[in-house]
Structures are given as structure tokens and as C-alpha cells.
Tab-separated table of C-alpha atoms in Angstrom:
chain	number	residue	atom	x	y	z
A	1	MET	CA	-17.313	-4.821	3.932
A	2	ASN	CA	-14.455	-4.410	6.406
A	3	LYS	CA	-11.662	-2.369	7.162
A	4	VAL	CA	-9.340	-5.008	7.066
A	5	SER	CA	-8.831	-4.768	3.398
A	6	SER	CA	-7.465	-1.004	4.100
A	7	VAL	CA	-5.232	-2.714	6.499
A	8	LEU	CA	-4.196	-4.881	4.136
A	9	PHE	CA	-3.225	-2.291	1.725
A	10	ALA	CA	-1.587	-0.082	4.178
A	11	ALA	CA	0.431	-3.134	5.516
A	12	VAL	CA	1.777	-3.816	1.695
A	13	CYS	CA	2.958	0.021	1.443
A	14	LEU	CA	4.484	-0.171	4.550
A	15	PHE	CA	6.895	-3.044	4.026
A	16	LEU	CA	7.755	-1.623	0.681
A	17	PHE	CA	8.082	2.085	1.458
A	18	CYS	CA	9.189	2.155	4.618
A	19	THR	CA	9.726	0.466	8.103
A	20	GLY	CA	8.597	0.594	11.551
A	21	CYS	CA	10.255	-2.541	13.037
A	22	GLU	CA	13.515	-4.370	12.935
A	23	GLN	CA	12.367	-7.316	15.099
A	24	THR	CA	14.209	-10.766	13.737
A	25	PHE	CA	11.983	-12.595	11.429
A	26	GLN	CA	11.402	-16.469	11.553
A	27	PRO	CA	10.672	-17.707	7.959
A	28	LEU	CA	7.754	-20.383	7.585
A	29	ASP	CA	8.986	-23.748	8.253
A	30	LYS	CA	8.940	-24.706	4.622
A	31	THR	CA	12.332	-25.189	2.937
A	32	ASP	CA	11.418	-23.901	-0.585
A	33	ASP	CA	10.609	-20.275	0.877
A	34	VAL	CA	13.218	-17.935	-1.039
A	35	PHE	CA	12.059	-14.371	-0.966
A	36	THR	CA	9.643	-11.775	0.628
A	37	ILE	CA	7.645	-9.839	-2.215
A	38	TYR	CA	5.579	-6.723	-1.204
A	39	GLY	CA	3.995	-4.226	-3.565
A	40	VAL	CA	1.061	-3.566	-5.902
A	41	LEU	CA	0.923	-2.951	-9.764
A	42	ASP	CA	-1.455	0.044	-10.326
A	43	VAL	CA	-2.937	0.475	-13.518
A	44	HIS	CA	-3.240	4.507	-13.070
A	45	SER	CA	0.668	4.766	-11.889
A	46	ASP	CA	3.257	5.052	-14.701
A	47	THR	CA	5.688	3.552	-11.967
A	48	GLN	CA	5.339	0.334	-10.379
A	49	TRP	CA	7.558	-0.638	-7.148
A	50	VAL	CA	8.068	-3.900	-5.845
A	51	ARG	CA	10.360	-4.824	-2.600
A	52	VAL	CA	11.792	-8.154	-3.103
A	53	MET	CA	14.279	-9.657	-0.337
A	54	PRO	CA	15.604	-13.007	0.273
A	55	ILE	CA	14.602	-14.712	3.367
A	56	GLY	CA	17.459	-14.774	5.811
A	57	GLU	CA	17.905	-14.733	9.343
A	58	THR	CA	16.480	-11.276	9.917
A	59	TYR	CA	13.551	-10.174	8.025
A	60	LEU	CA	15.331	-6.514	7.612
A	61	PRO	CA	18.562	-7.080	7.441
A	62	GLN	CA	21.359	-4.714	8.367
A	63	ASP	CA	23.966	-5.706	5.633
A	64	PRO	CA	24.379	-3.496	3.029
A	65	SER	CA	26.515	-5.935	0.902
A	66	ILE	CA	23.239	-8.301	0.520
A	67	GLY	CA	23.249	-8.482	-3.194
A	68	SER	CA	20.216	-8.017	-5.334
A	69	SER	CA	18.503	-10.527	-7.684
A	70	GLU	CA	16.563	-10.706	-10.801
A	71	VAL	CA	12.947	-9.943	-10.738
A	72	ARG	CA	10.980	-10.202	-14.169
A	73	LEU	CA	7.736	-9.430	-15.087
A	74	THR	CA	5.547	-10.957	-17.579
A	75	ARG	CA	2.529	-10.078	-19.499
A	76	GLU	CA	0.649	-13.286	-20.075
A	77	ALA	CA	-1.309	-12.168	-22.628
A	78	THR	CA	1.592	-11.707	-24.769
A	79	GLY	CA	4.613	-13.367	-23.329
A	80	GLU	CA	6.144	-10.140	-23.155
A	81	THR	CA	8.715	-10.012	-20.331
A	82	VAL	CA	10.487	-6.998	-19.083
A	83	THR	CA	13.024	-7.134	-15.928
A	84	LEU	CA	12.730	-4.856	-13.432
A	85	ASN	CA	15.467	-1.997	-12.432
A	86	ASP	CA	17.125	-2.407	-8.360
A	87	SER	CA	17.354	0.268	-6.084
A	88	LEU	CA	19.027	-0.029	-2.546
A	89	PHE	CA	17.175	1.647	0.078
A	90	LYS	CA	18.234	2.731	3.432
A	91	PHE	CA	16.242	3.312	6.288
A	92	SER	CA	16.562	4.403	9.769
A	93	GLY	CA	18.629	1.862	12.099
A	94	ASP	CA	20.923	0.875	9.001
A	95	THR	CA	18.304	-1.230	7.583
A	96	TYR	CA	18.465	-1.958	4.014
A	97	VAL	CA	15.977	-3.438	1.738
A	98	TRP	CA	15.702	-3.770	-2.074
A	99	ASN	CA	13.062	-2.151	-4.016
A	100	TYR	CA	12.472	-2.880	-7.875
A	101	TRP	CA	10.817	-0.641	-10.132
A	102	LEU	CA	9.670	-0.421	-13.759
A	103	PRO	CA	9.098	3.128	-15.322
A	104	ASP	CA	6.015	2.175	-17.462
A	105	SER	CA	2.291	1.260	-16.539
A	106	VAL	CA	0.449	-1.887	-16.644
A	107	PHE	CA	-2.546	-2.821	-18.705
A	108	THR	CA	-5.929	-3.393	-17.140
A	109	ASN	CA	-7.566	-6.390	-16.810
A	110	GLU	CA	-4.573	-8.408	-17.877
A	111	VAL	CA	-2.620	-11.244	-16.115
A	112	TYR	CA	0.841	-10.510	-14.778
A	113	THR	CA	3.378	-13.213	-13.104
A	114	LEU	CA	6.430	-11.541	-11.227
A	115	VAL	CA	9.017	-14.203	-11.120
A	116	ALA	CA	12.169	-13.217	-8.550
A	117	GLU	CA	15.443	-15.426	-9.187
A	118	ASN	CA	18.526	-15.859	-7.026
A	119	GLU	CA	21.821	-17.068	-8.225
A	120	ASP	CA	21.383	-20.280	-7.631
A	121	GLY	CA	18.249	-20.195	-10.052
A	122	GLU	CA	15.845	-20.426	-6.638
A	123	GLN	CA	12.518	-18.514	-7.583
A	124	SER	CA	9.414	-17.125	-5.763
A	125	ARG	CA	6.696	-16.002	-8.169
A	126	VAL	CA	3.215	-14.494	-7.963
A	127	THR	CA	0.247	-14.489	-10.720
A	128	LEU	CA	-2.227	-11.925	-10.585
A	129	GLU	CA	-4.680	-10.002	-12.543
A	130	THR	CA	-5.099	-6.171	-12.709
A	131	PRO	CA	-8.517	-4.725	-12.340
A	132	SER	CA	-11.011	-2.438	-14.664
A	133	PRO	CA	-10.143	1.392	-14.640
A	134	LEU	CA	-11.196	3.199	-12.006
A	135	GLU	CA	-12.794	6.689	-12.418
A	136	LEU	CA	-11.873	9.684	-10.153
A	137	PRO	CA	-14.205	9.820	-7.342
A	138	GLU	CA	-16.865	12.688	-7.364
A	139	VAL	CA	-17.141	14.962	-4.410
A	140	GLU	CA	-20.105	16.856	-3.433
A	141	LYS	CA	-20.557	19.049	-0.481
A	142	ARG	CA	-23.951	19.395	0.928
A	143	GLY	CA	-25.556	20.613	4.054
A	144	GLY	CA	-21.616	20.583	5.801
A	145	GLU	CA	-21.243	16.975	4.587
A	146	THR	CA	-18.896	16.019	2.003
A	147	ARG	CA	-19.885	13.127	0.263
A	148	ILE	CA	-17.882	10.922	-2.025
A	149	SER	CA	-19.374	8.651	-4.685
A	150	GLY	CA	-18.397	7.060	-7.867
A	151	PRO	CA	-18.598	3.856	-9.813
A	152	ALA	CA	-16.573	0.468	-9.213
A	153	ALA	CA	-15.978	-2.370	-11.441
A	154	ASP	CA	-14.200	-4.532	-9.309
A	155	SER	CA	-14.048	-4.709	-5.289
A	156	LEU	CA	-13.734	-2.017	-3.329
A	157	VAL	CA	-10.503	-2.650	-0.767
A	158	VAL	CA	-9.908	0.905	0.214
A	159	ALA	CA	-11.650	3.935	0.982
A	160	SER	CA	-9.682	6.477	3.081
A	161	VAL	CA	-9.861	9.843	4.006
A	162	ASN	CA	-5.972	10.742	4.679
A	163	TYR	CA	-4.979	13.684	6.704
A	164	LEU	CA	-1.726	16.030	7.133
A	165	VAL	CA	-2.804	17.322	11.206
A	166	GLN	CA	-0.826	19.052	14.139
A	167	PRO	CA	-1.828	18.920	17.367
A	168	ILE	CA	-2.175	22.209	19.519
A	169	THR	CA	-0.945	22.145	22.900
A	170	ASP	CA	0.015	24.206	25.716
A	171	MET	CA	3.431	24.182	24.362
A	172	GLY	CA	2.345	25.255	20.725
A	173	CYS	CA	2.463	23.614	17.557
A	174	GLY	CA	3.384	19.821	17.365
A	175	GLN	CA	4.579	18.150	14.702
A	176	GLU	CA	2.814	17.343	11.881
A	177	VAL	CA	1.494	13.440	11.704
A	178	GLU	CA	-0.258	11.817	8.540
A	179	ILE	CA	-3.367	10.319	9.461
A	180	SER	CA	-5.625	7.587	7.563
A	181	VAL	CA	-9.109	7.238	8.555
A	182	SER	CA	-11.043	3.916	6.504
A	183	GLN	CA	-14.247	4.981	5.504
A	184	LEU	CA	-14.927	1.089	4.721
A	185	ASP	CA	-17.459	0.198	7.506
A	186	HIS	CA	-19.843	2.981	6.825
A	187	THR	CA	-19.466	2.844	2.610
A	188	LEU	CA	-22.677	1.979	0.920
A	189	LEU	CA	-22.598	-0.023	-2.375
A	190	ASN	CA	-25.381	-0.279	-4.816
A	191	SER	CA	-26.602	-2.911	-7.179
A	192	GLU	CA	-24.812	-1.473	-10.180
A	193	GLY	CA	-21.296	-1.449	-8.650
A	194	GLY	CA	-21.545	2.044	-7.348
A	195	TYR	CA	-20.040	3.470	-3.627
A	196	PHE	CA	-20.774	6.029	-1.584
A	197	PHE	CA	-19.603	7.472	1.805
A	198	ILE	CA	-19.799	10.668	3.966
A	199	VAL	CA	-16.434	11.932	4.988
A	200	ARG	CA	-15.742	11.214	8.837
A	201	GLY	CA	-12.707	11.586	10.517
A	202	SER	CA	-12.578	14.286	13.324
A	203	SER	CA	-12.808	11.572	16.211
A	204	ALA	CA	-10.703	9.096	15.057
A	205	ILE	CA	-7.964	12.006	14.576
A	206	ALA	CA	-8.527	13.225	18.149
A	207	ASP	CA	-8.218	9.797	19.309
A	208	GLU	CA	-5.025	9.032	17.255
A	209	LEU	CA	-3.782	12.268	18.595
A	210	GLY	CA	-5.236	12.176	22.332
A	211	THR	CA	-6.410	15.712	21.534
A	212	SER	CA	-9.354	17.285	19.996
A	213	ASN	CA	-7.417	20.509	19.662
A	214	PHE	CA	-5.784	20.401	15.940
A	215	ILE	CA	-5.402	21.783	12.689
A	216	VAL	CA	-5.696	20.078	9.272
A	217	ASN	CA	-2.919	21.159	6.640
A	218	ARG	CA	-3.981	18.736	4.362
A	219	THR	CA	-7.261	16.247	3.411
A	220	SER	CA	-7.311	13.620	0.786
A	221	VAL	CA	-9.668	11.030	-0.143
A	222	GLU	CA	-7.759	7.905	-1.354
A	223	VAL	CA	-10.211	5.092	-3.322
A	224	VAL	CA	-8.647	1.274	-4.272
A	225	THR	CA	-9.862	-1.617	-6.357
A	226	ALA	CA	-8.749	-4.965	-6.975
A	227	THR	CA	-9.997	-8.170	-8.578
A	228	ASP	CA	-11.059	-11.310	-6.987
A	229	SER	CA	-7.412	-12.415	-6.685
A	230	TRP	CA	-7.055	-9.755	-3.751
A	231	PRO	CA	-6.297	-12.062	-0.935
A	232	ASP	CA	-8.976	-12.429	1.678
A	233	ALA	CA	-8.233	-11.460	4.784
A	234	THR	CA	-11.901	-10.445	5.820
A	235	SER	CA	-11.418	-13.437	8.418
A	236	LEU	CA	-8.483	-12.029	10.131
A	237	GLU	CA	-7.658	-9.527	13.101
A	238	ASP	CA	-5.673	-6.081	11.964
A	239	ILE	CA	-2.893	-7.541	13.598
A	240	GLU	CA	-3.054	-10.806	11.793
A	241	VAL	CA	-2.808	-9.052	8.569
A	242	ALA	CA	0.628	-7.235	9.307
A	243	LEU	CA	2.247	-10.639	9.679
A	244	PRO	CA	4.022	-11.655	6.542
A	245	GLU	CA	3.202	-15.415	6.982
A	246	VAL	CA	-0.485	-15.233	7.825
A	247	VAL	CA	-1.832	-13.346	4.518
A	248	SER	CA	0.087	-14.121	1.521
A	249	ASN	CA	0.059	-15.085	-2.678
A	250	VAL	CA	3.235	-15.917	-3.234
A	251	GLU	CA	4.672	-19.443	-4.269
A	252	ASN	CA	7.843	-20.521	-2.788
A	253	GLY	CA	7.871	-17.054	-0.512
A	254	THR	CA	5.811	-14.891	1.513
A	255	GLY	CA	4.463	-11.546	1.186
A	256	ILE	CA	1.808	-9.945	-1.433
A	257	LEU	CA	1.841	-8.695	-4.798
A	258	ALA	CA	-1.751	-7.285	-6.173
A	259	GLY	CA	-2.728	-5.651	-9.090
A	260	VAL	CA	-4.825	-2.715	-7.920
A	261	ALA	CA	-6.810	0.462	-9.397
A	262	ARG	CA	-6.103	3.301	-7.308
A	263	ARG	CA	-7.271	6.999	-7.157
A	264	GLU	CA	-6.860	9.696	-5.048
A	265	VAL	CA	-8.667	13.360	-4.756
A	266	ILE	CA	-7.485	16.490	-2.638
A	267	LEU	CA	-10.113	17.748	-0.678
A	268	THR	CA	-8.186	20.672	0.783
A	269	PRO	CA	-4.634	21.823	-0.549
A	270	ARG	CA	-1.489	21.616	1.511
A	271	GLN	CA	-1.503	24.603	4.129
A	272	PRO	CA	1.956	25.325	5.764
A	273	PRO	CA	2.413	24.380	9.017
A	274	CYS	CA	1.650	26.077	11.986
A	275	LYS	CA	5.406	27.430	13.724
A	276	ASN	CA	5.846	28.050	17.265
A	277	GLU	CA	7.192	31.831	17.559
A	278	LYS	CA	10.957	31.916	18.858
């Protein structure tokens, strides 16, 4: 059990929904790499999102005229193939990416193949297996502790507590910050596949904010399982996991697309942020 799996999942979500860097991306030396592909097929979601971008001179292009590609998803058991919808997203700094989406769920314990194809017929593809259903985590408060447990038929790749917090400084209320604290390092597994952990996070929040004076406006628990096809990054450092050329399961391309089962439980509901008096 290692927090690297949680970092890997976070990296996939980062590449899919936002961008925190705009550096030049040097593709792999191989000449047959066509696309970068990032995303998850979540068996508990009614909409699937995958980011597919042609590999060019820059990893995050600033050219809004870059065209979309055809992205198809096939359920191997039936041969049924659907074409994903495309959406062009713009982020800060005039960075543009293509996210592809499917307004549908995917089946559990199934093999899927995603193919991205450009106008020249060049393709990148990923074949993956979706996991079994995952029950909602059970929450038990005992003796001032919050205990999280539940059964998991597949590998537990994420067990985290997600906080929405505000630092309190001499100047008043700071900006709200989202902080995710991995619980994998102290999660216990039993022989039947069950998991158990006690929520810990205060010290990690203080380290992240640089102060122990803060308020929590929302707390949730996130648990994610995946099959053995989830990329093995246990031997890598956190910084290596975030590099697209290091961890990949894409043929003729780079990136990660994985089948997951994701569940979230709200521990403390959303509270309005504190505001400084004018």
C-alpha cells in the first residue's frame, strides 16, 4: 500500500480537468506516438471524460485552431462501438485542450478499448478492464475518531480525505484552498478484501497552509478501486508519476486511461466561507 497510487490518480485528474503547467513537452523518441490520452472510465459515473490531444511541439498547445479527432470506445464483449462527443476547453494563459465525453455509464467487469484517430488514419489506443462495483464507505464516529471502512473486490488505489479549508491570518480570512490527504499509508486490509482507516489530516493541512490556524468548510472521503490493469507505479517517486512519459498504458501514444470505481461520502457539509469585514 503506497500513496503513489493516489498521486497517480490525482495526476490523471489534473491532466484531464485543469492545467498547472505550460512547459514545452518533449515527446518520446519513438516516431509512432500520436496522442496523449488521460482519463478514467468510472463504473459509478453517468458521464465519462477523456482528454485526447495530438502530440506536437508543445504538450499544452496555445492554438485554438487545433482540430478535434475521432475518439471511439468499444465494449469488447459485444463489439458495440460509440463515438465520444468533443469539447474544446480553454484554461488560463490561453491554453486549449480537447476533452471527449460520453453521456453514459460503463459496465462493471468488462473490457473496453478506446481508439483515437487523426485525419491521416494514425491511431493511439488503450485497452482496459473495469472493476467490480464498490459500495459506499461506512462512516463510524467513535471516541472522537472518524473510522472509514468497507469491502473492496479490487485493488484500493485511492483512499483520501478531501478538505476545503481557509487559513486565518492576522489580515483575516484567507482564500479557500482544496487539500487532499492520502490515507493509503495507514489503511488496513483484511483477508476478505475489506479496508479500514481512521481519518487523519490536521497536521497535513497545517503543513500545506503553513499555519495551524484554519477553518474547515467541507470534508469528504474518497475511495477508488481498480483492476490489475491499473498502471503499476509503486517503484516510482511522486514527481516521476506526474511525468507523462514515465507511466503510460497507451499504445502508440502516452498517458493513462484506467477503469475505476469511485465513491465519495460527505463527512461535513459545505459551510459558507468566512469573509473579512469591510
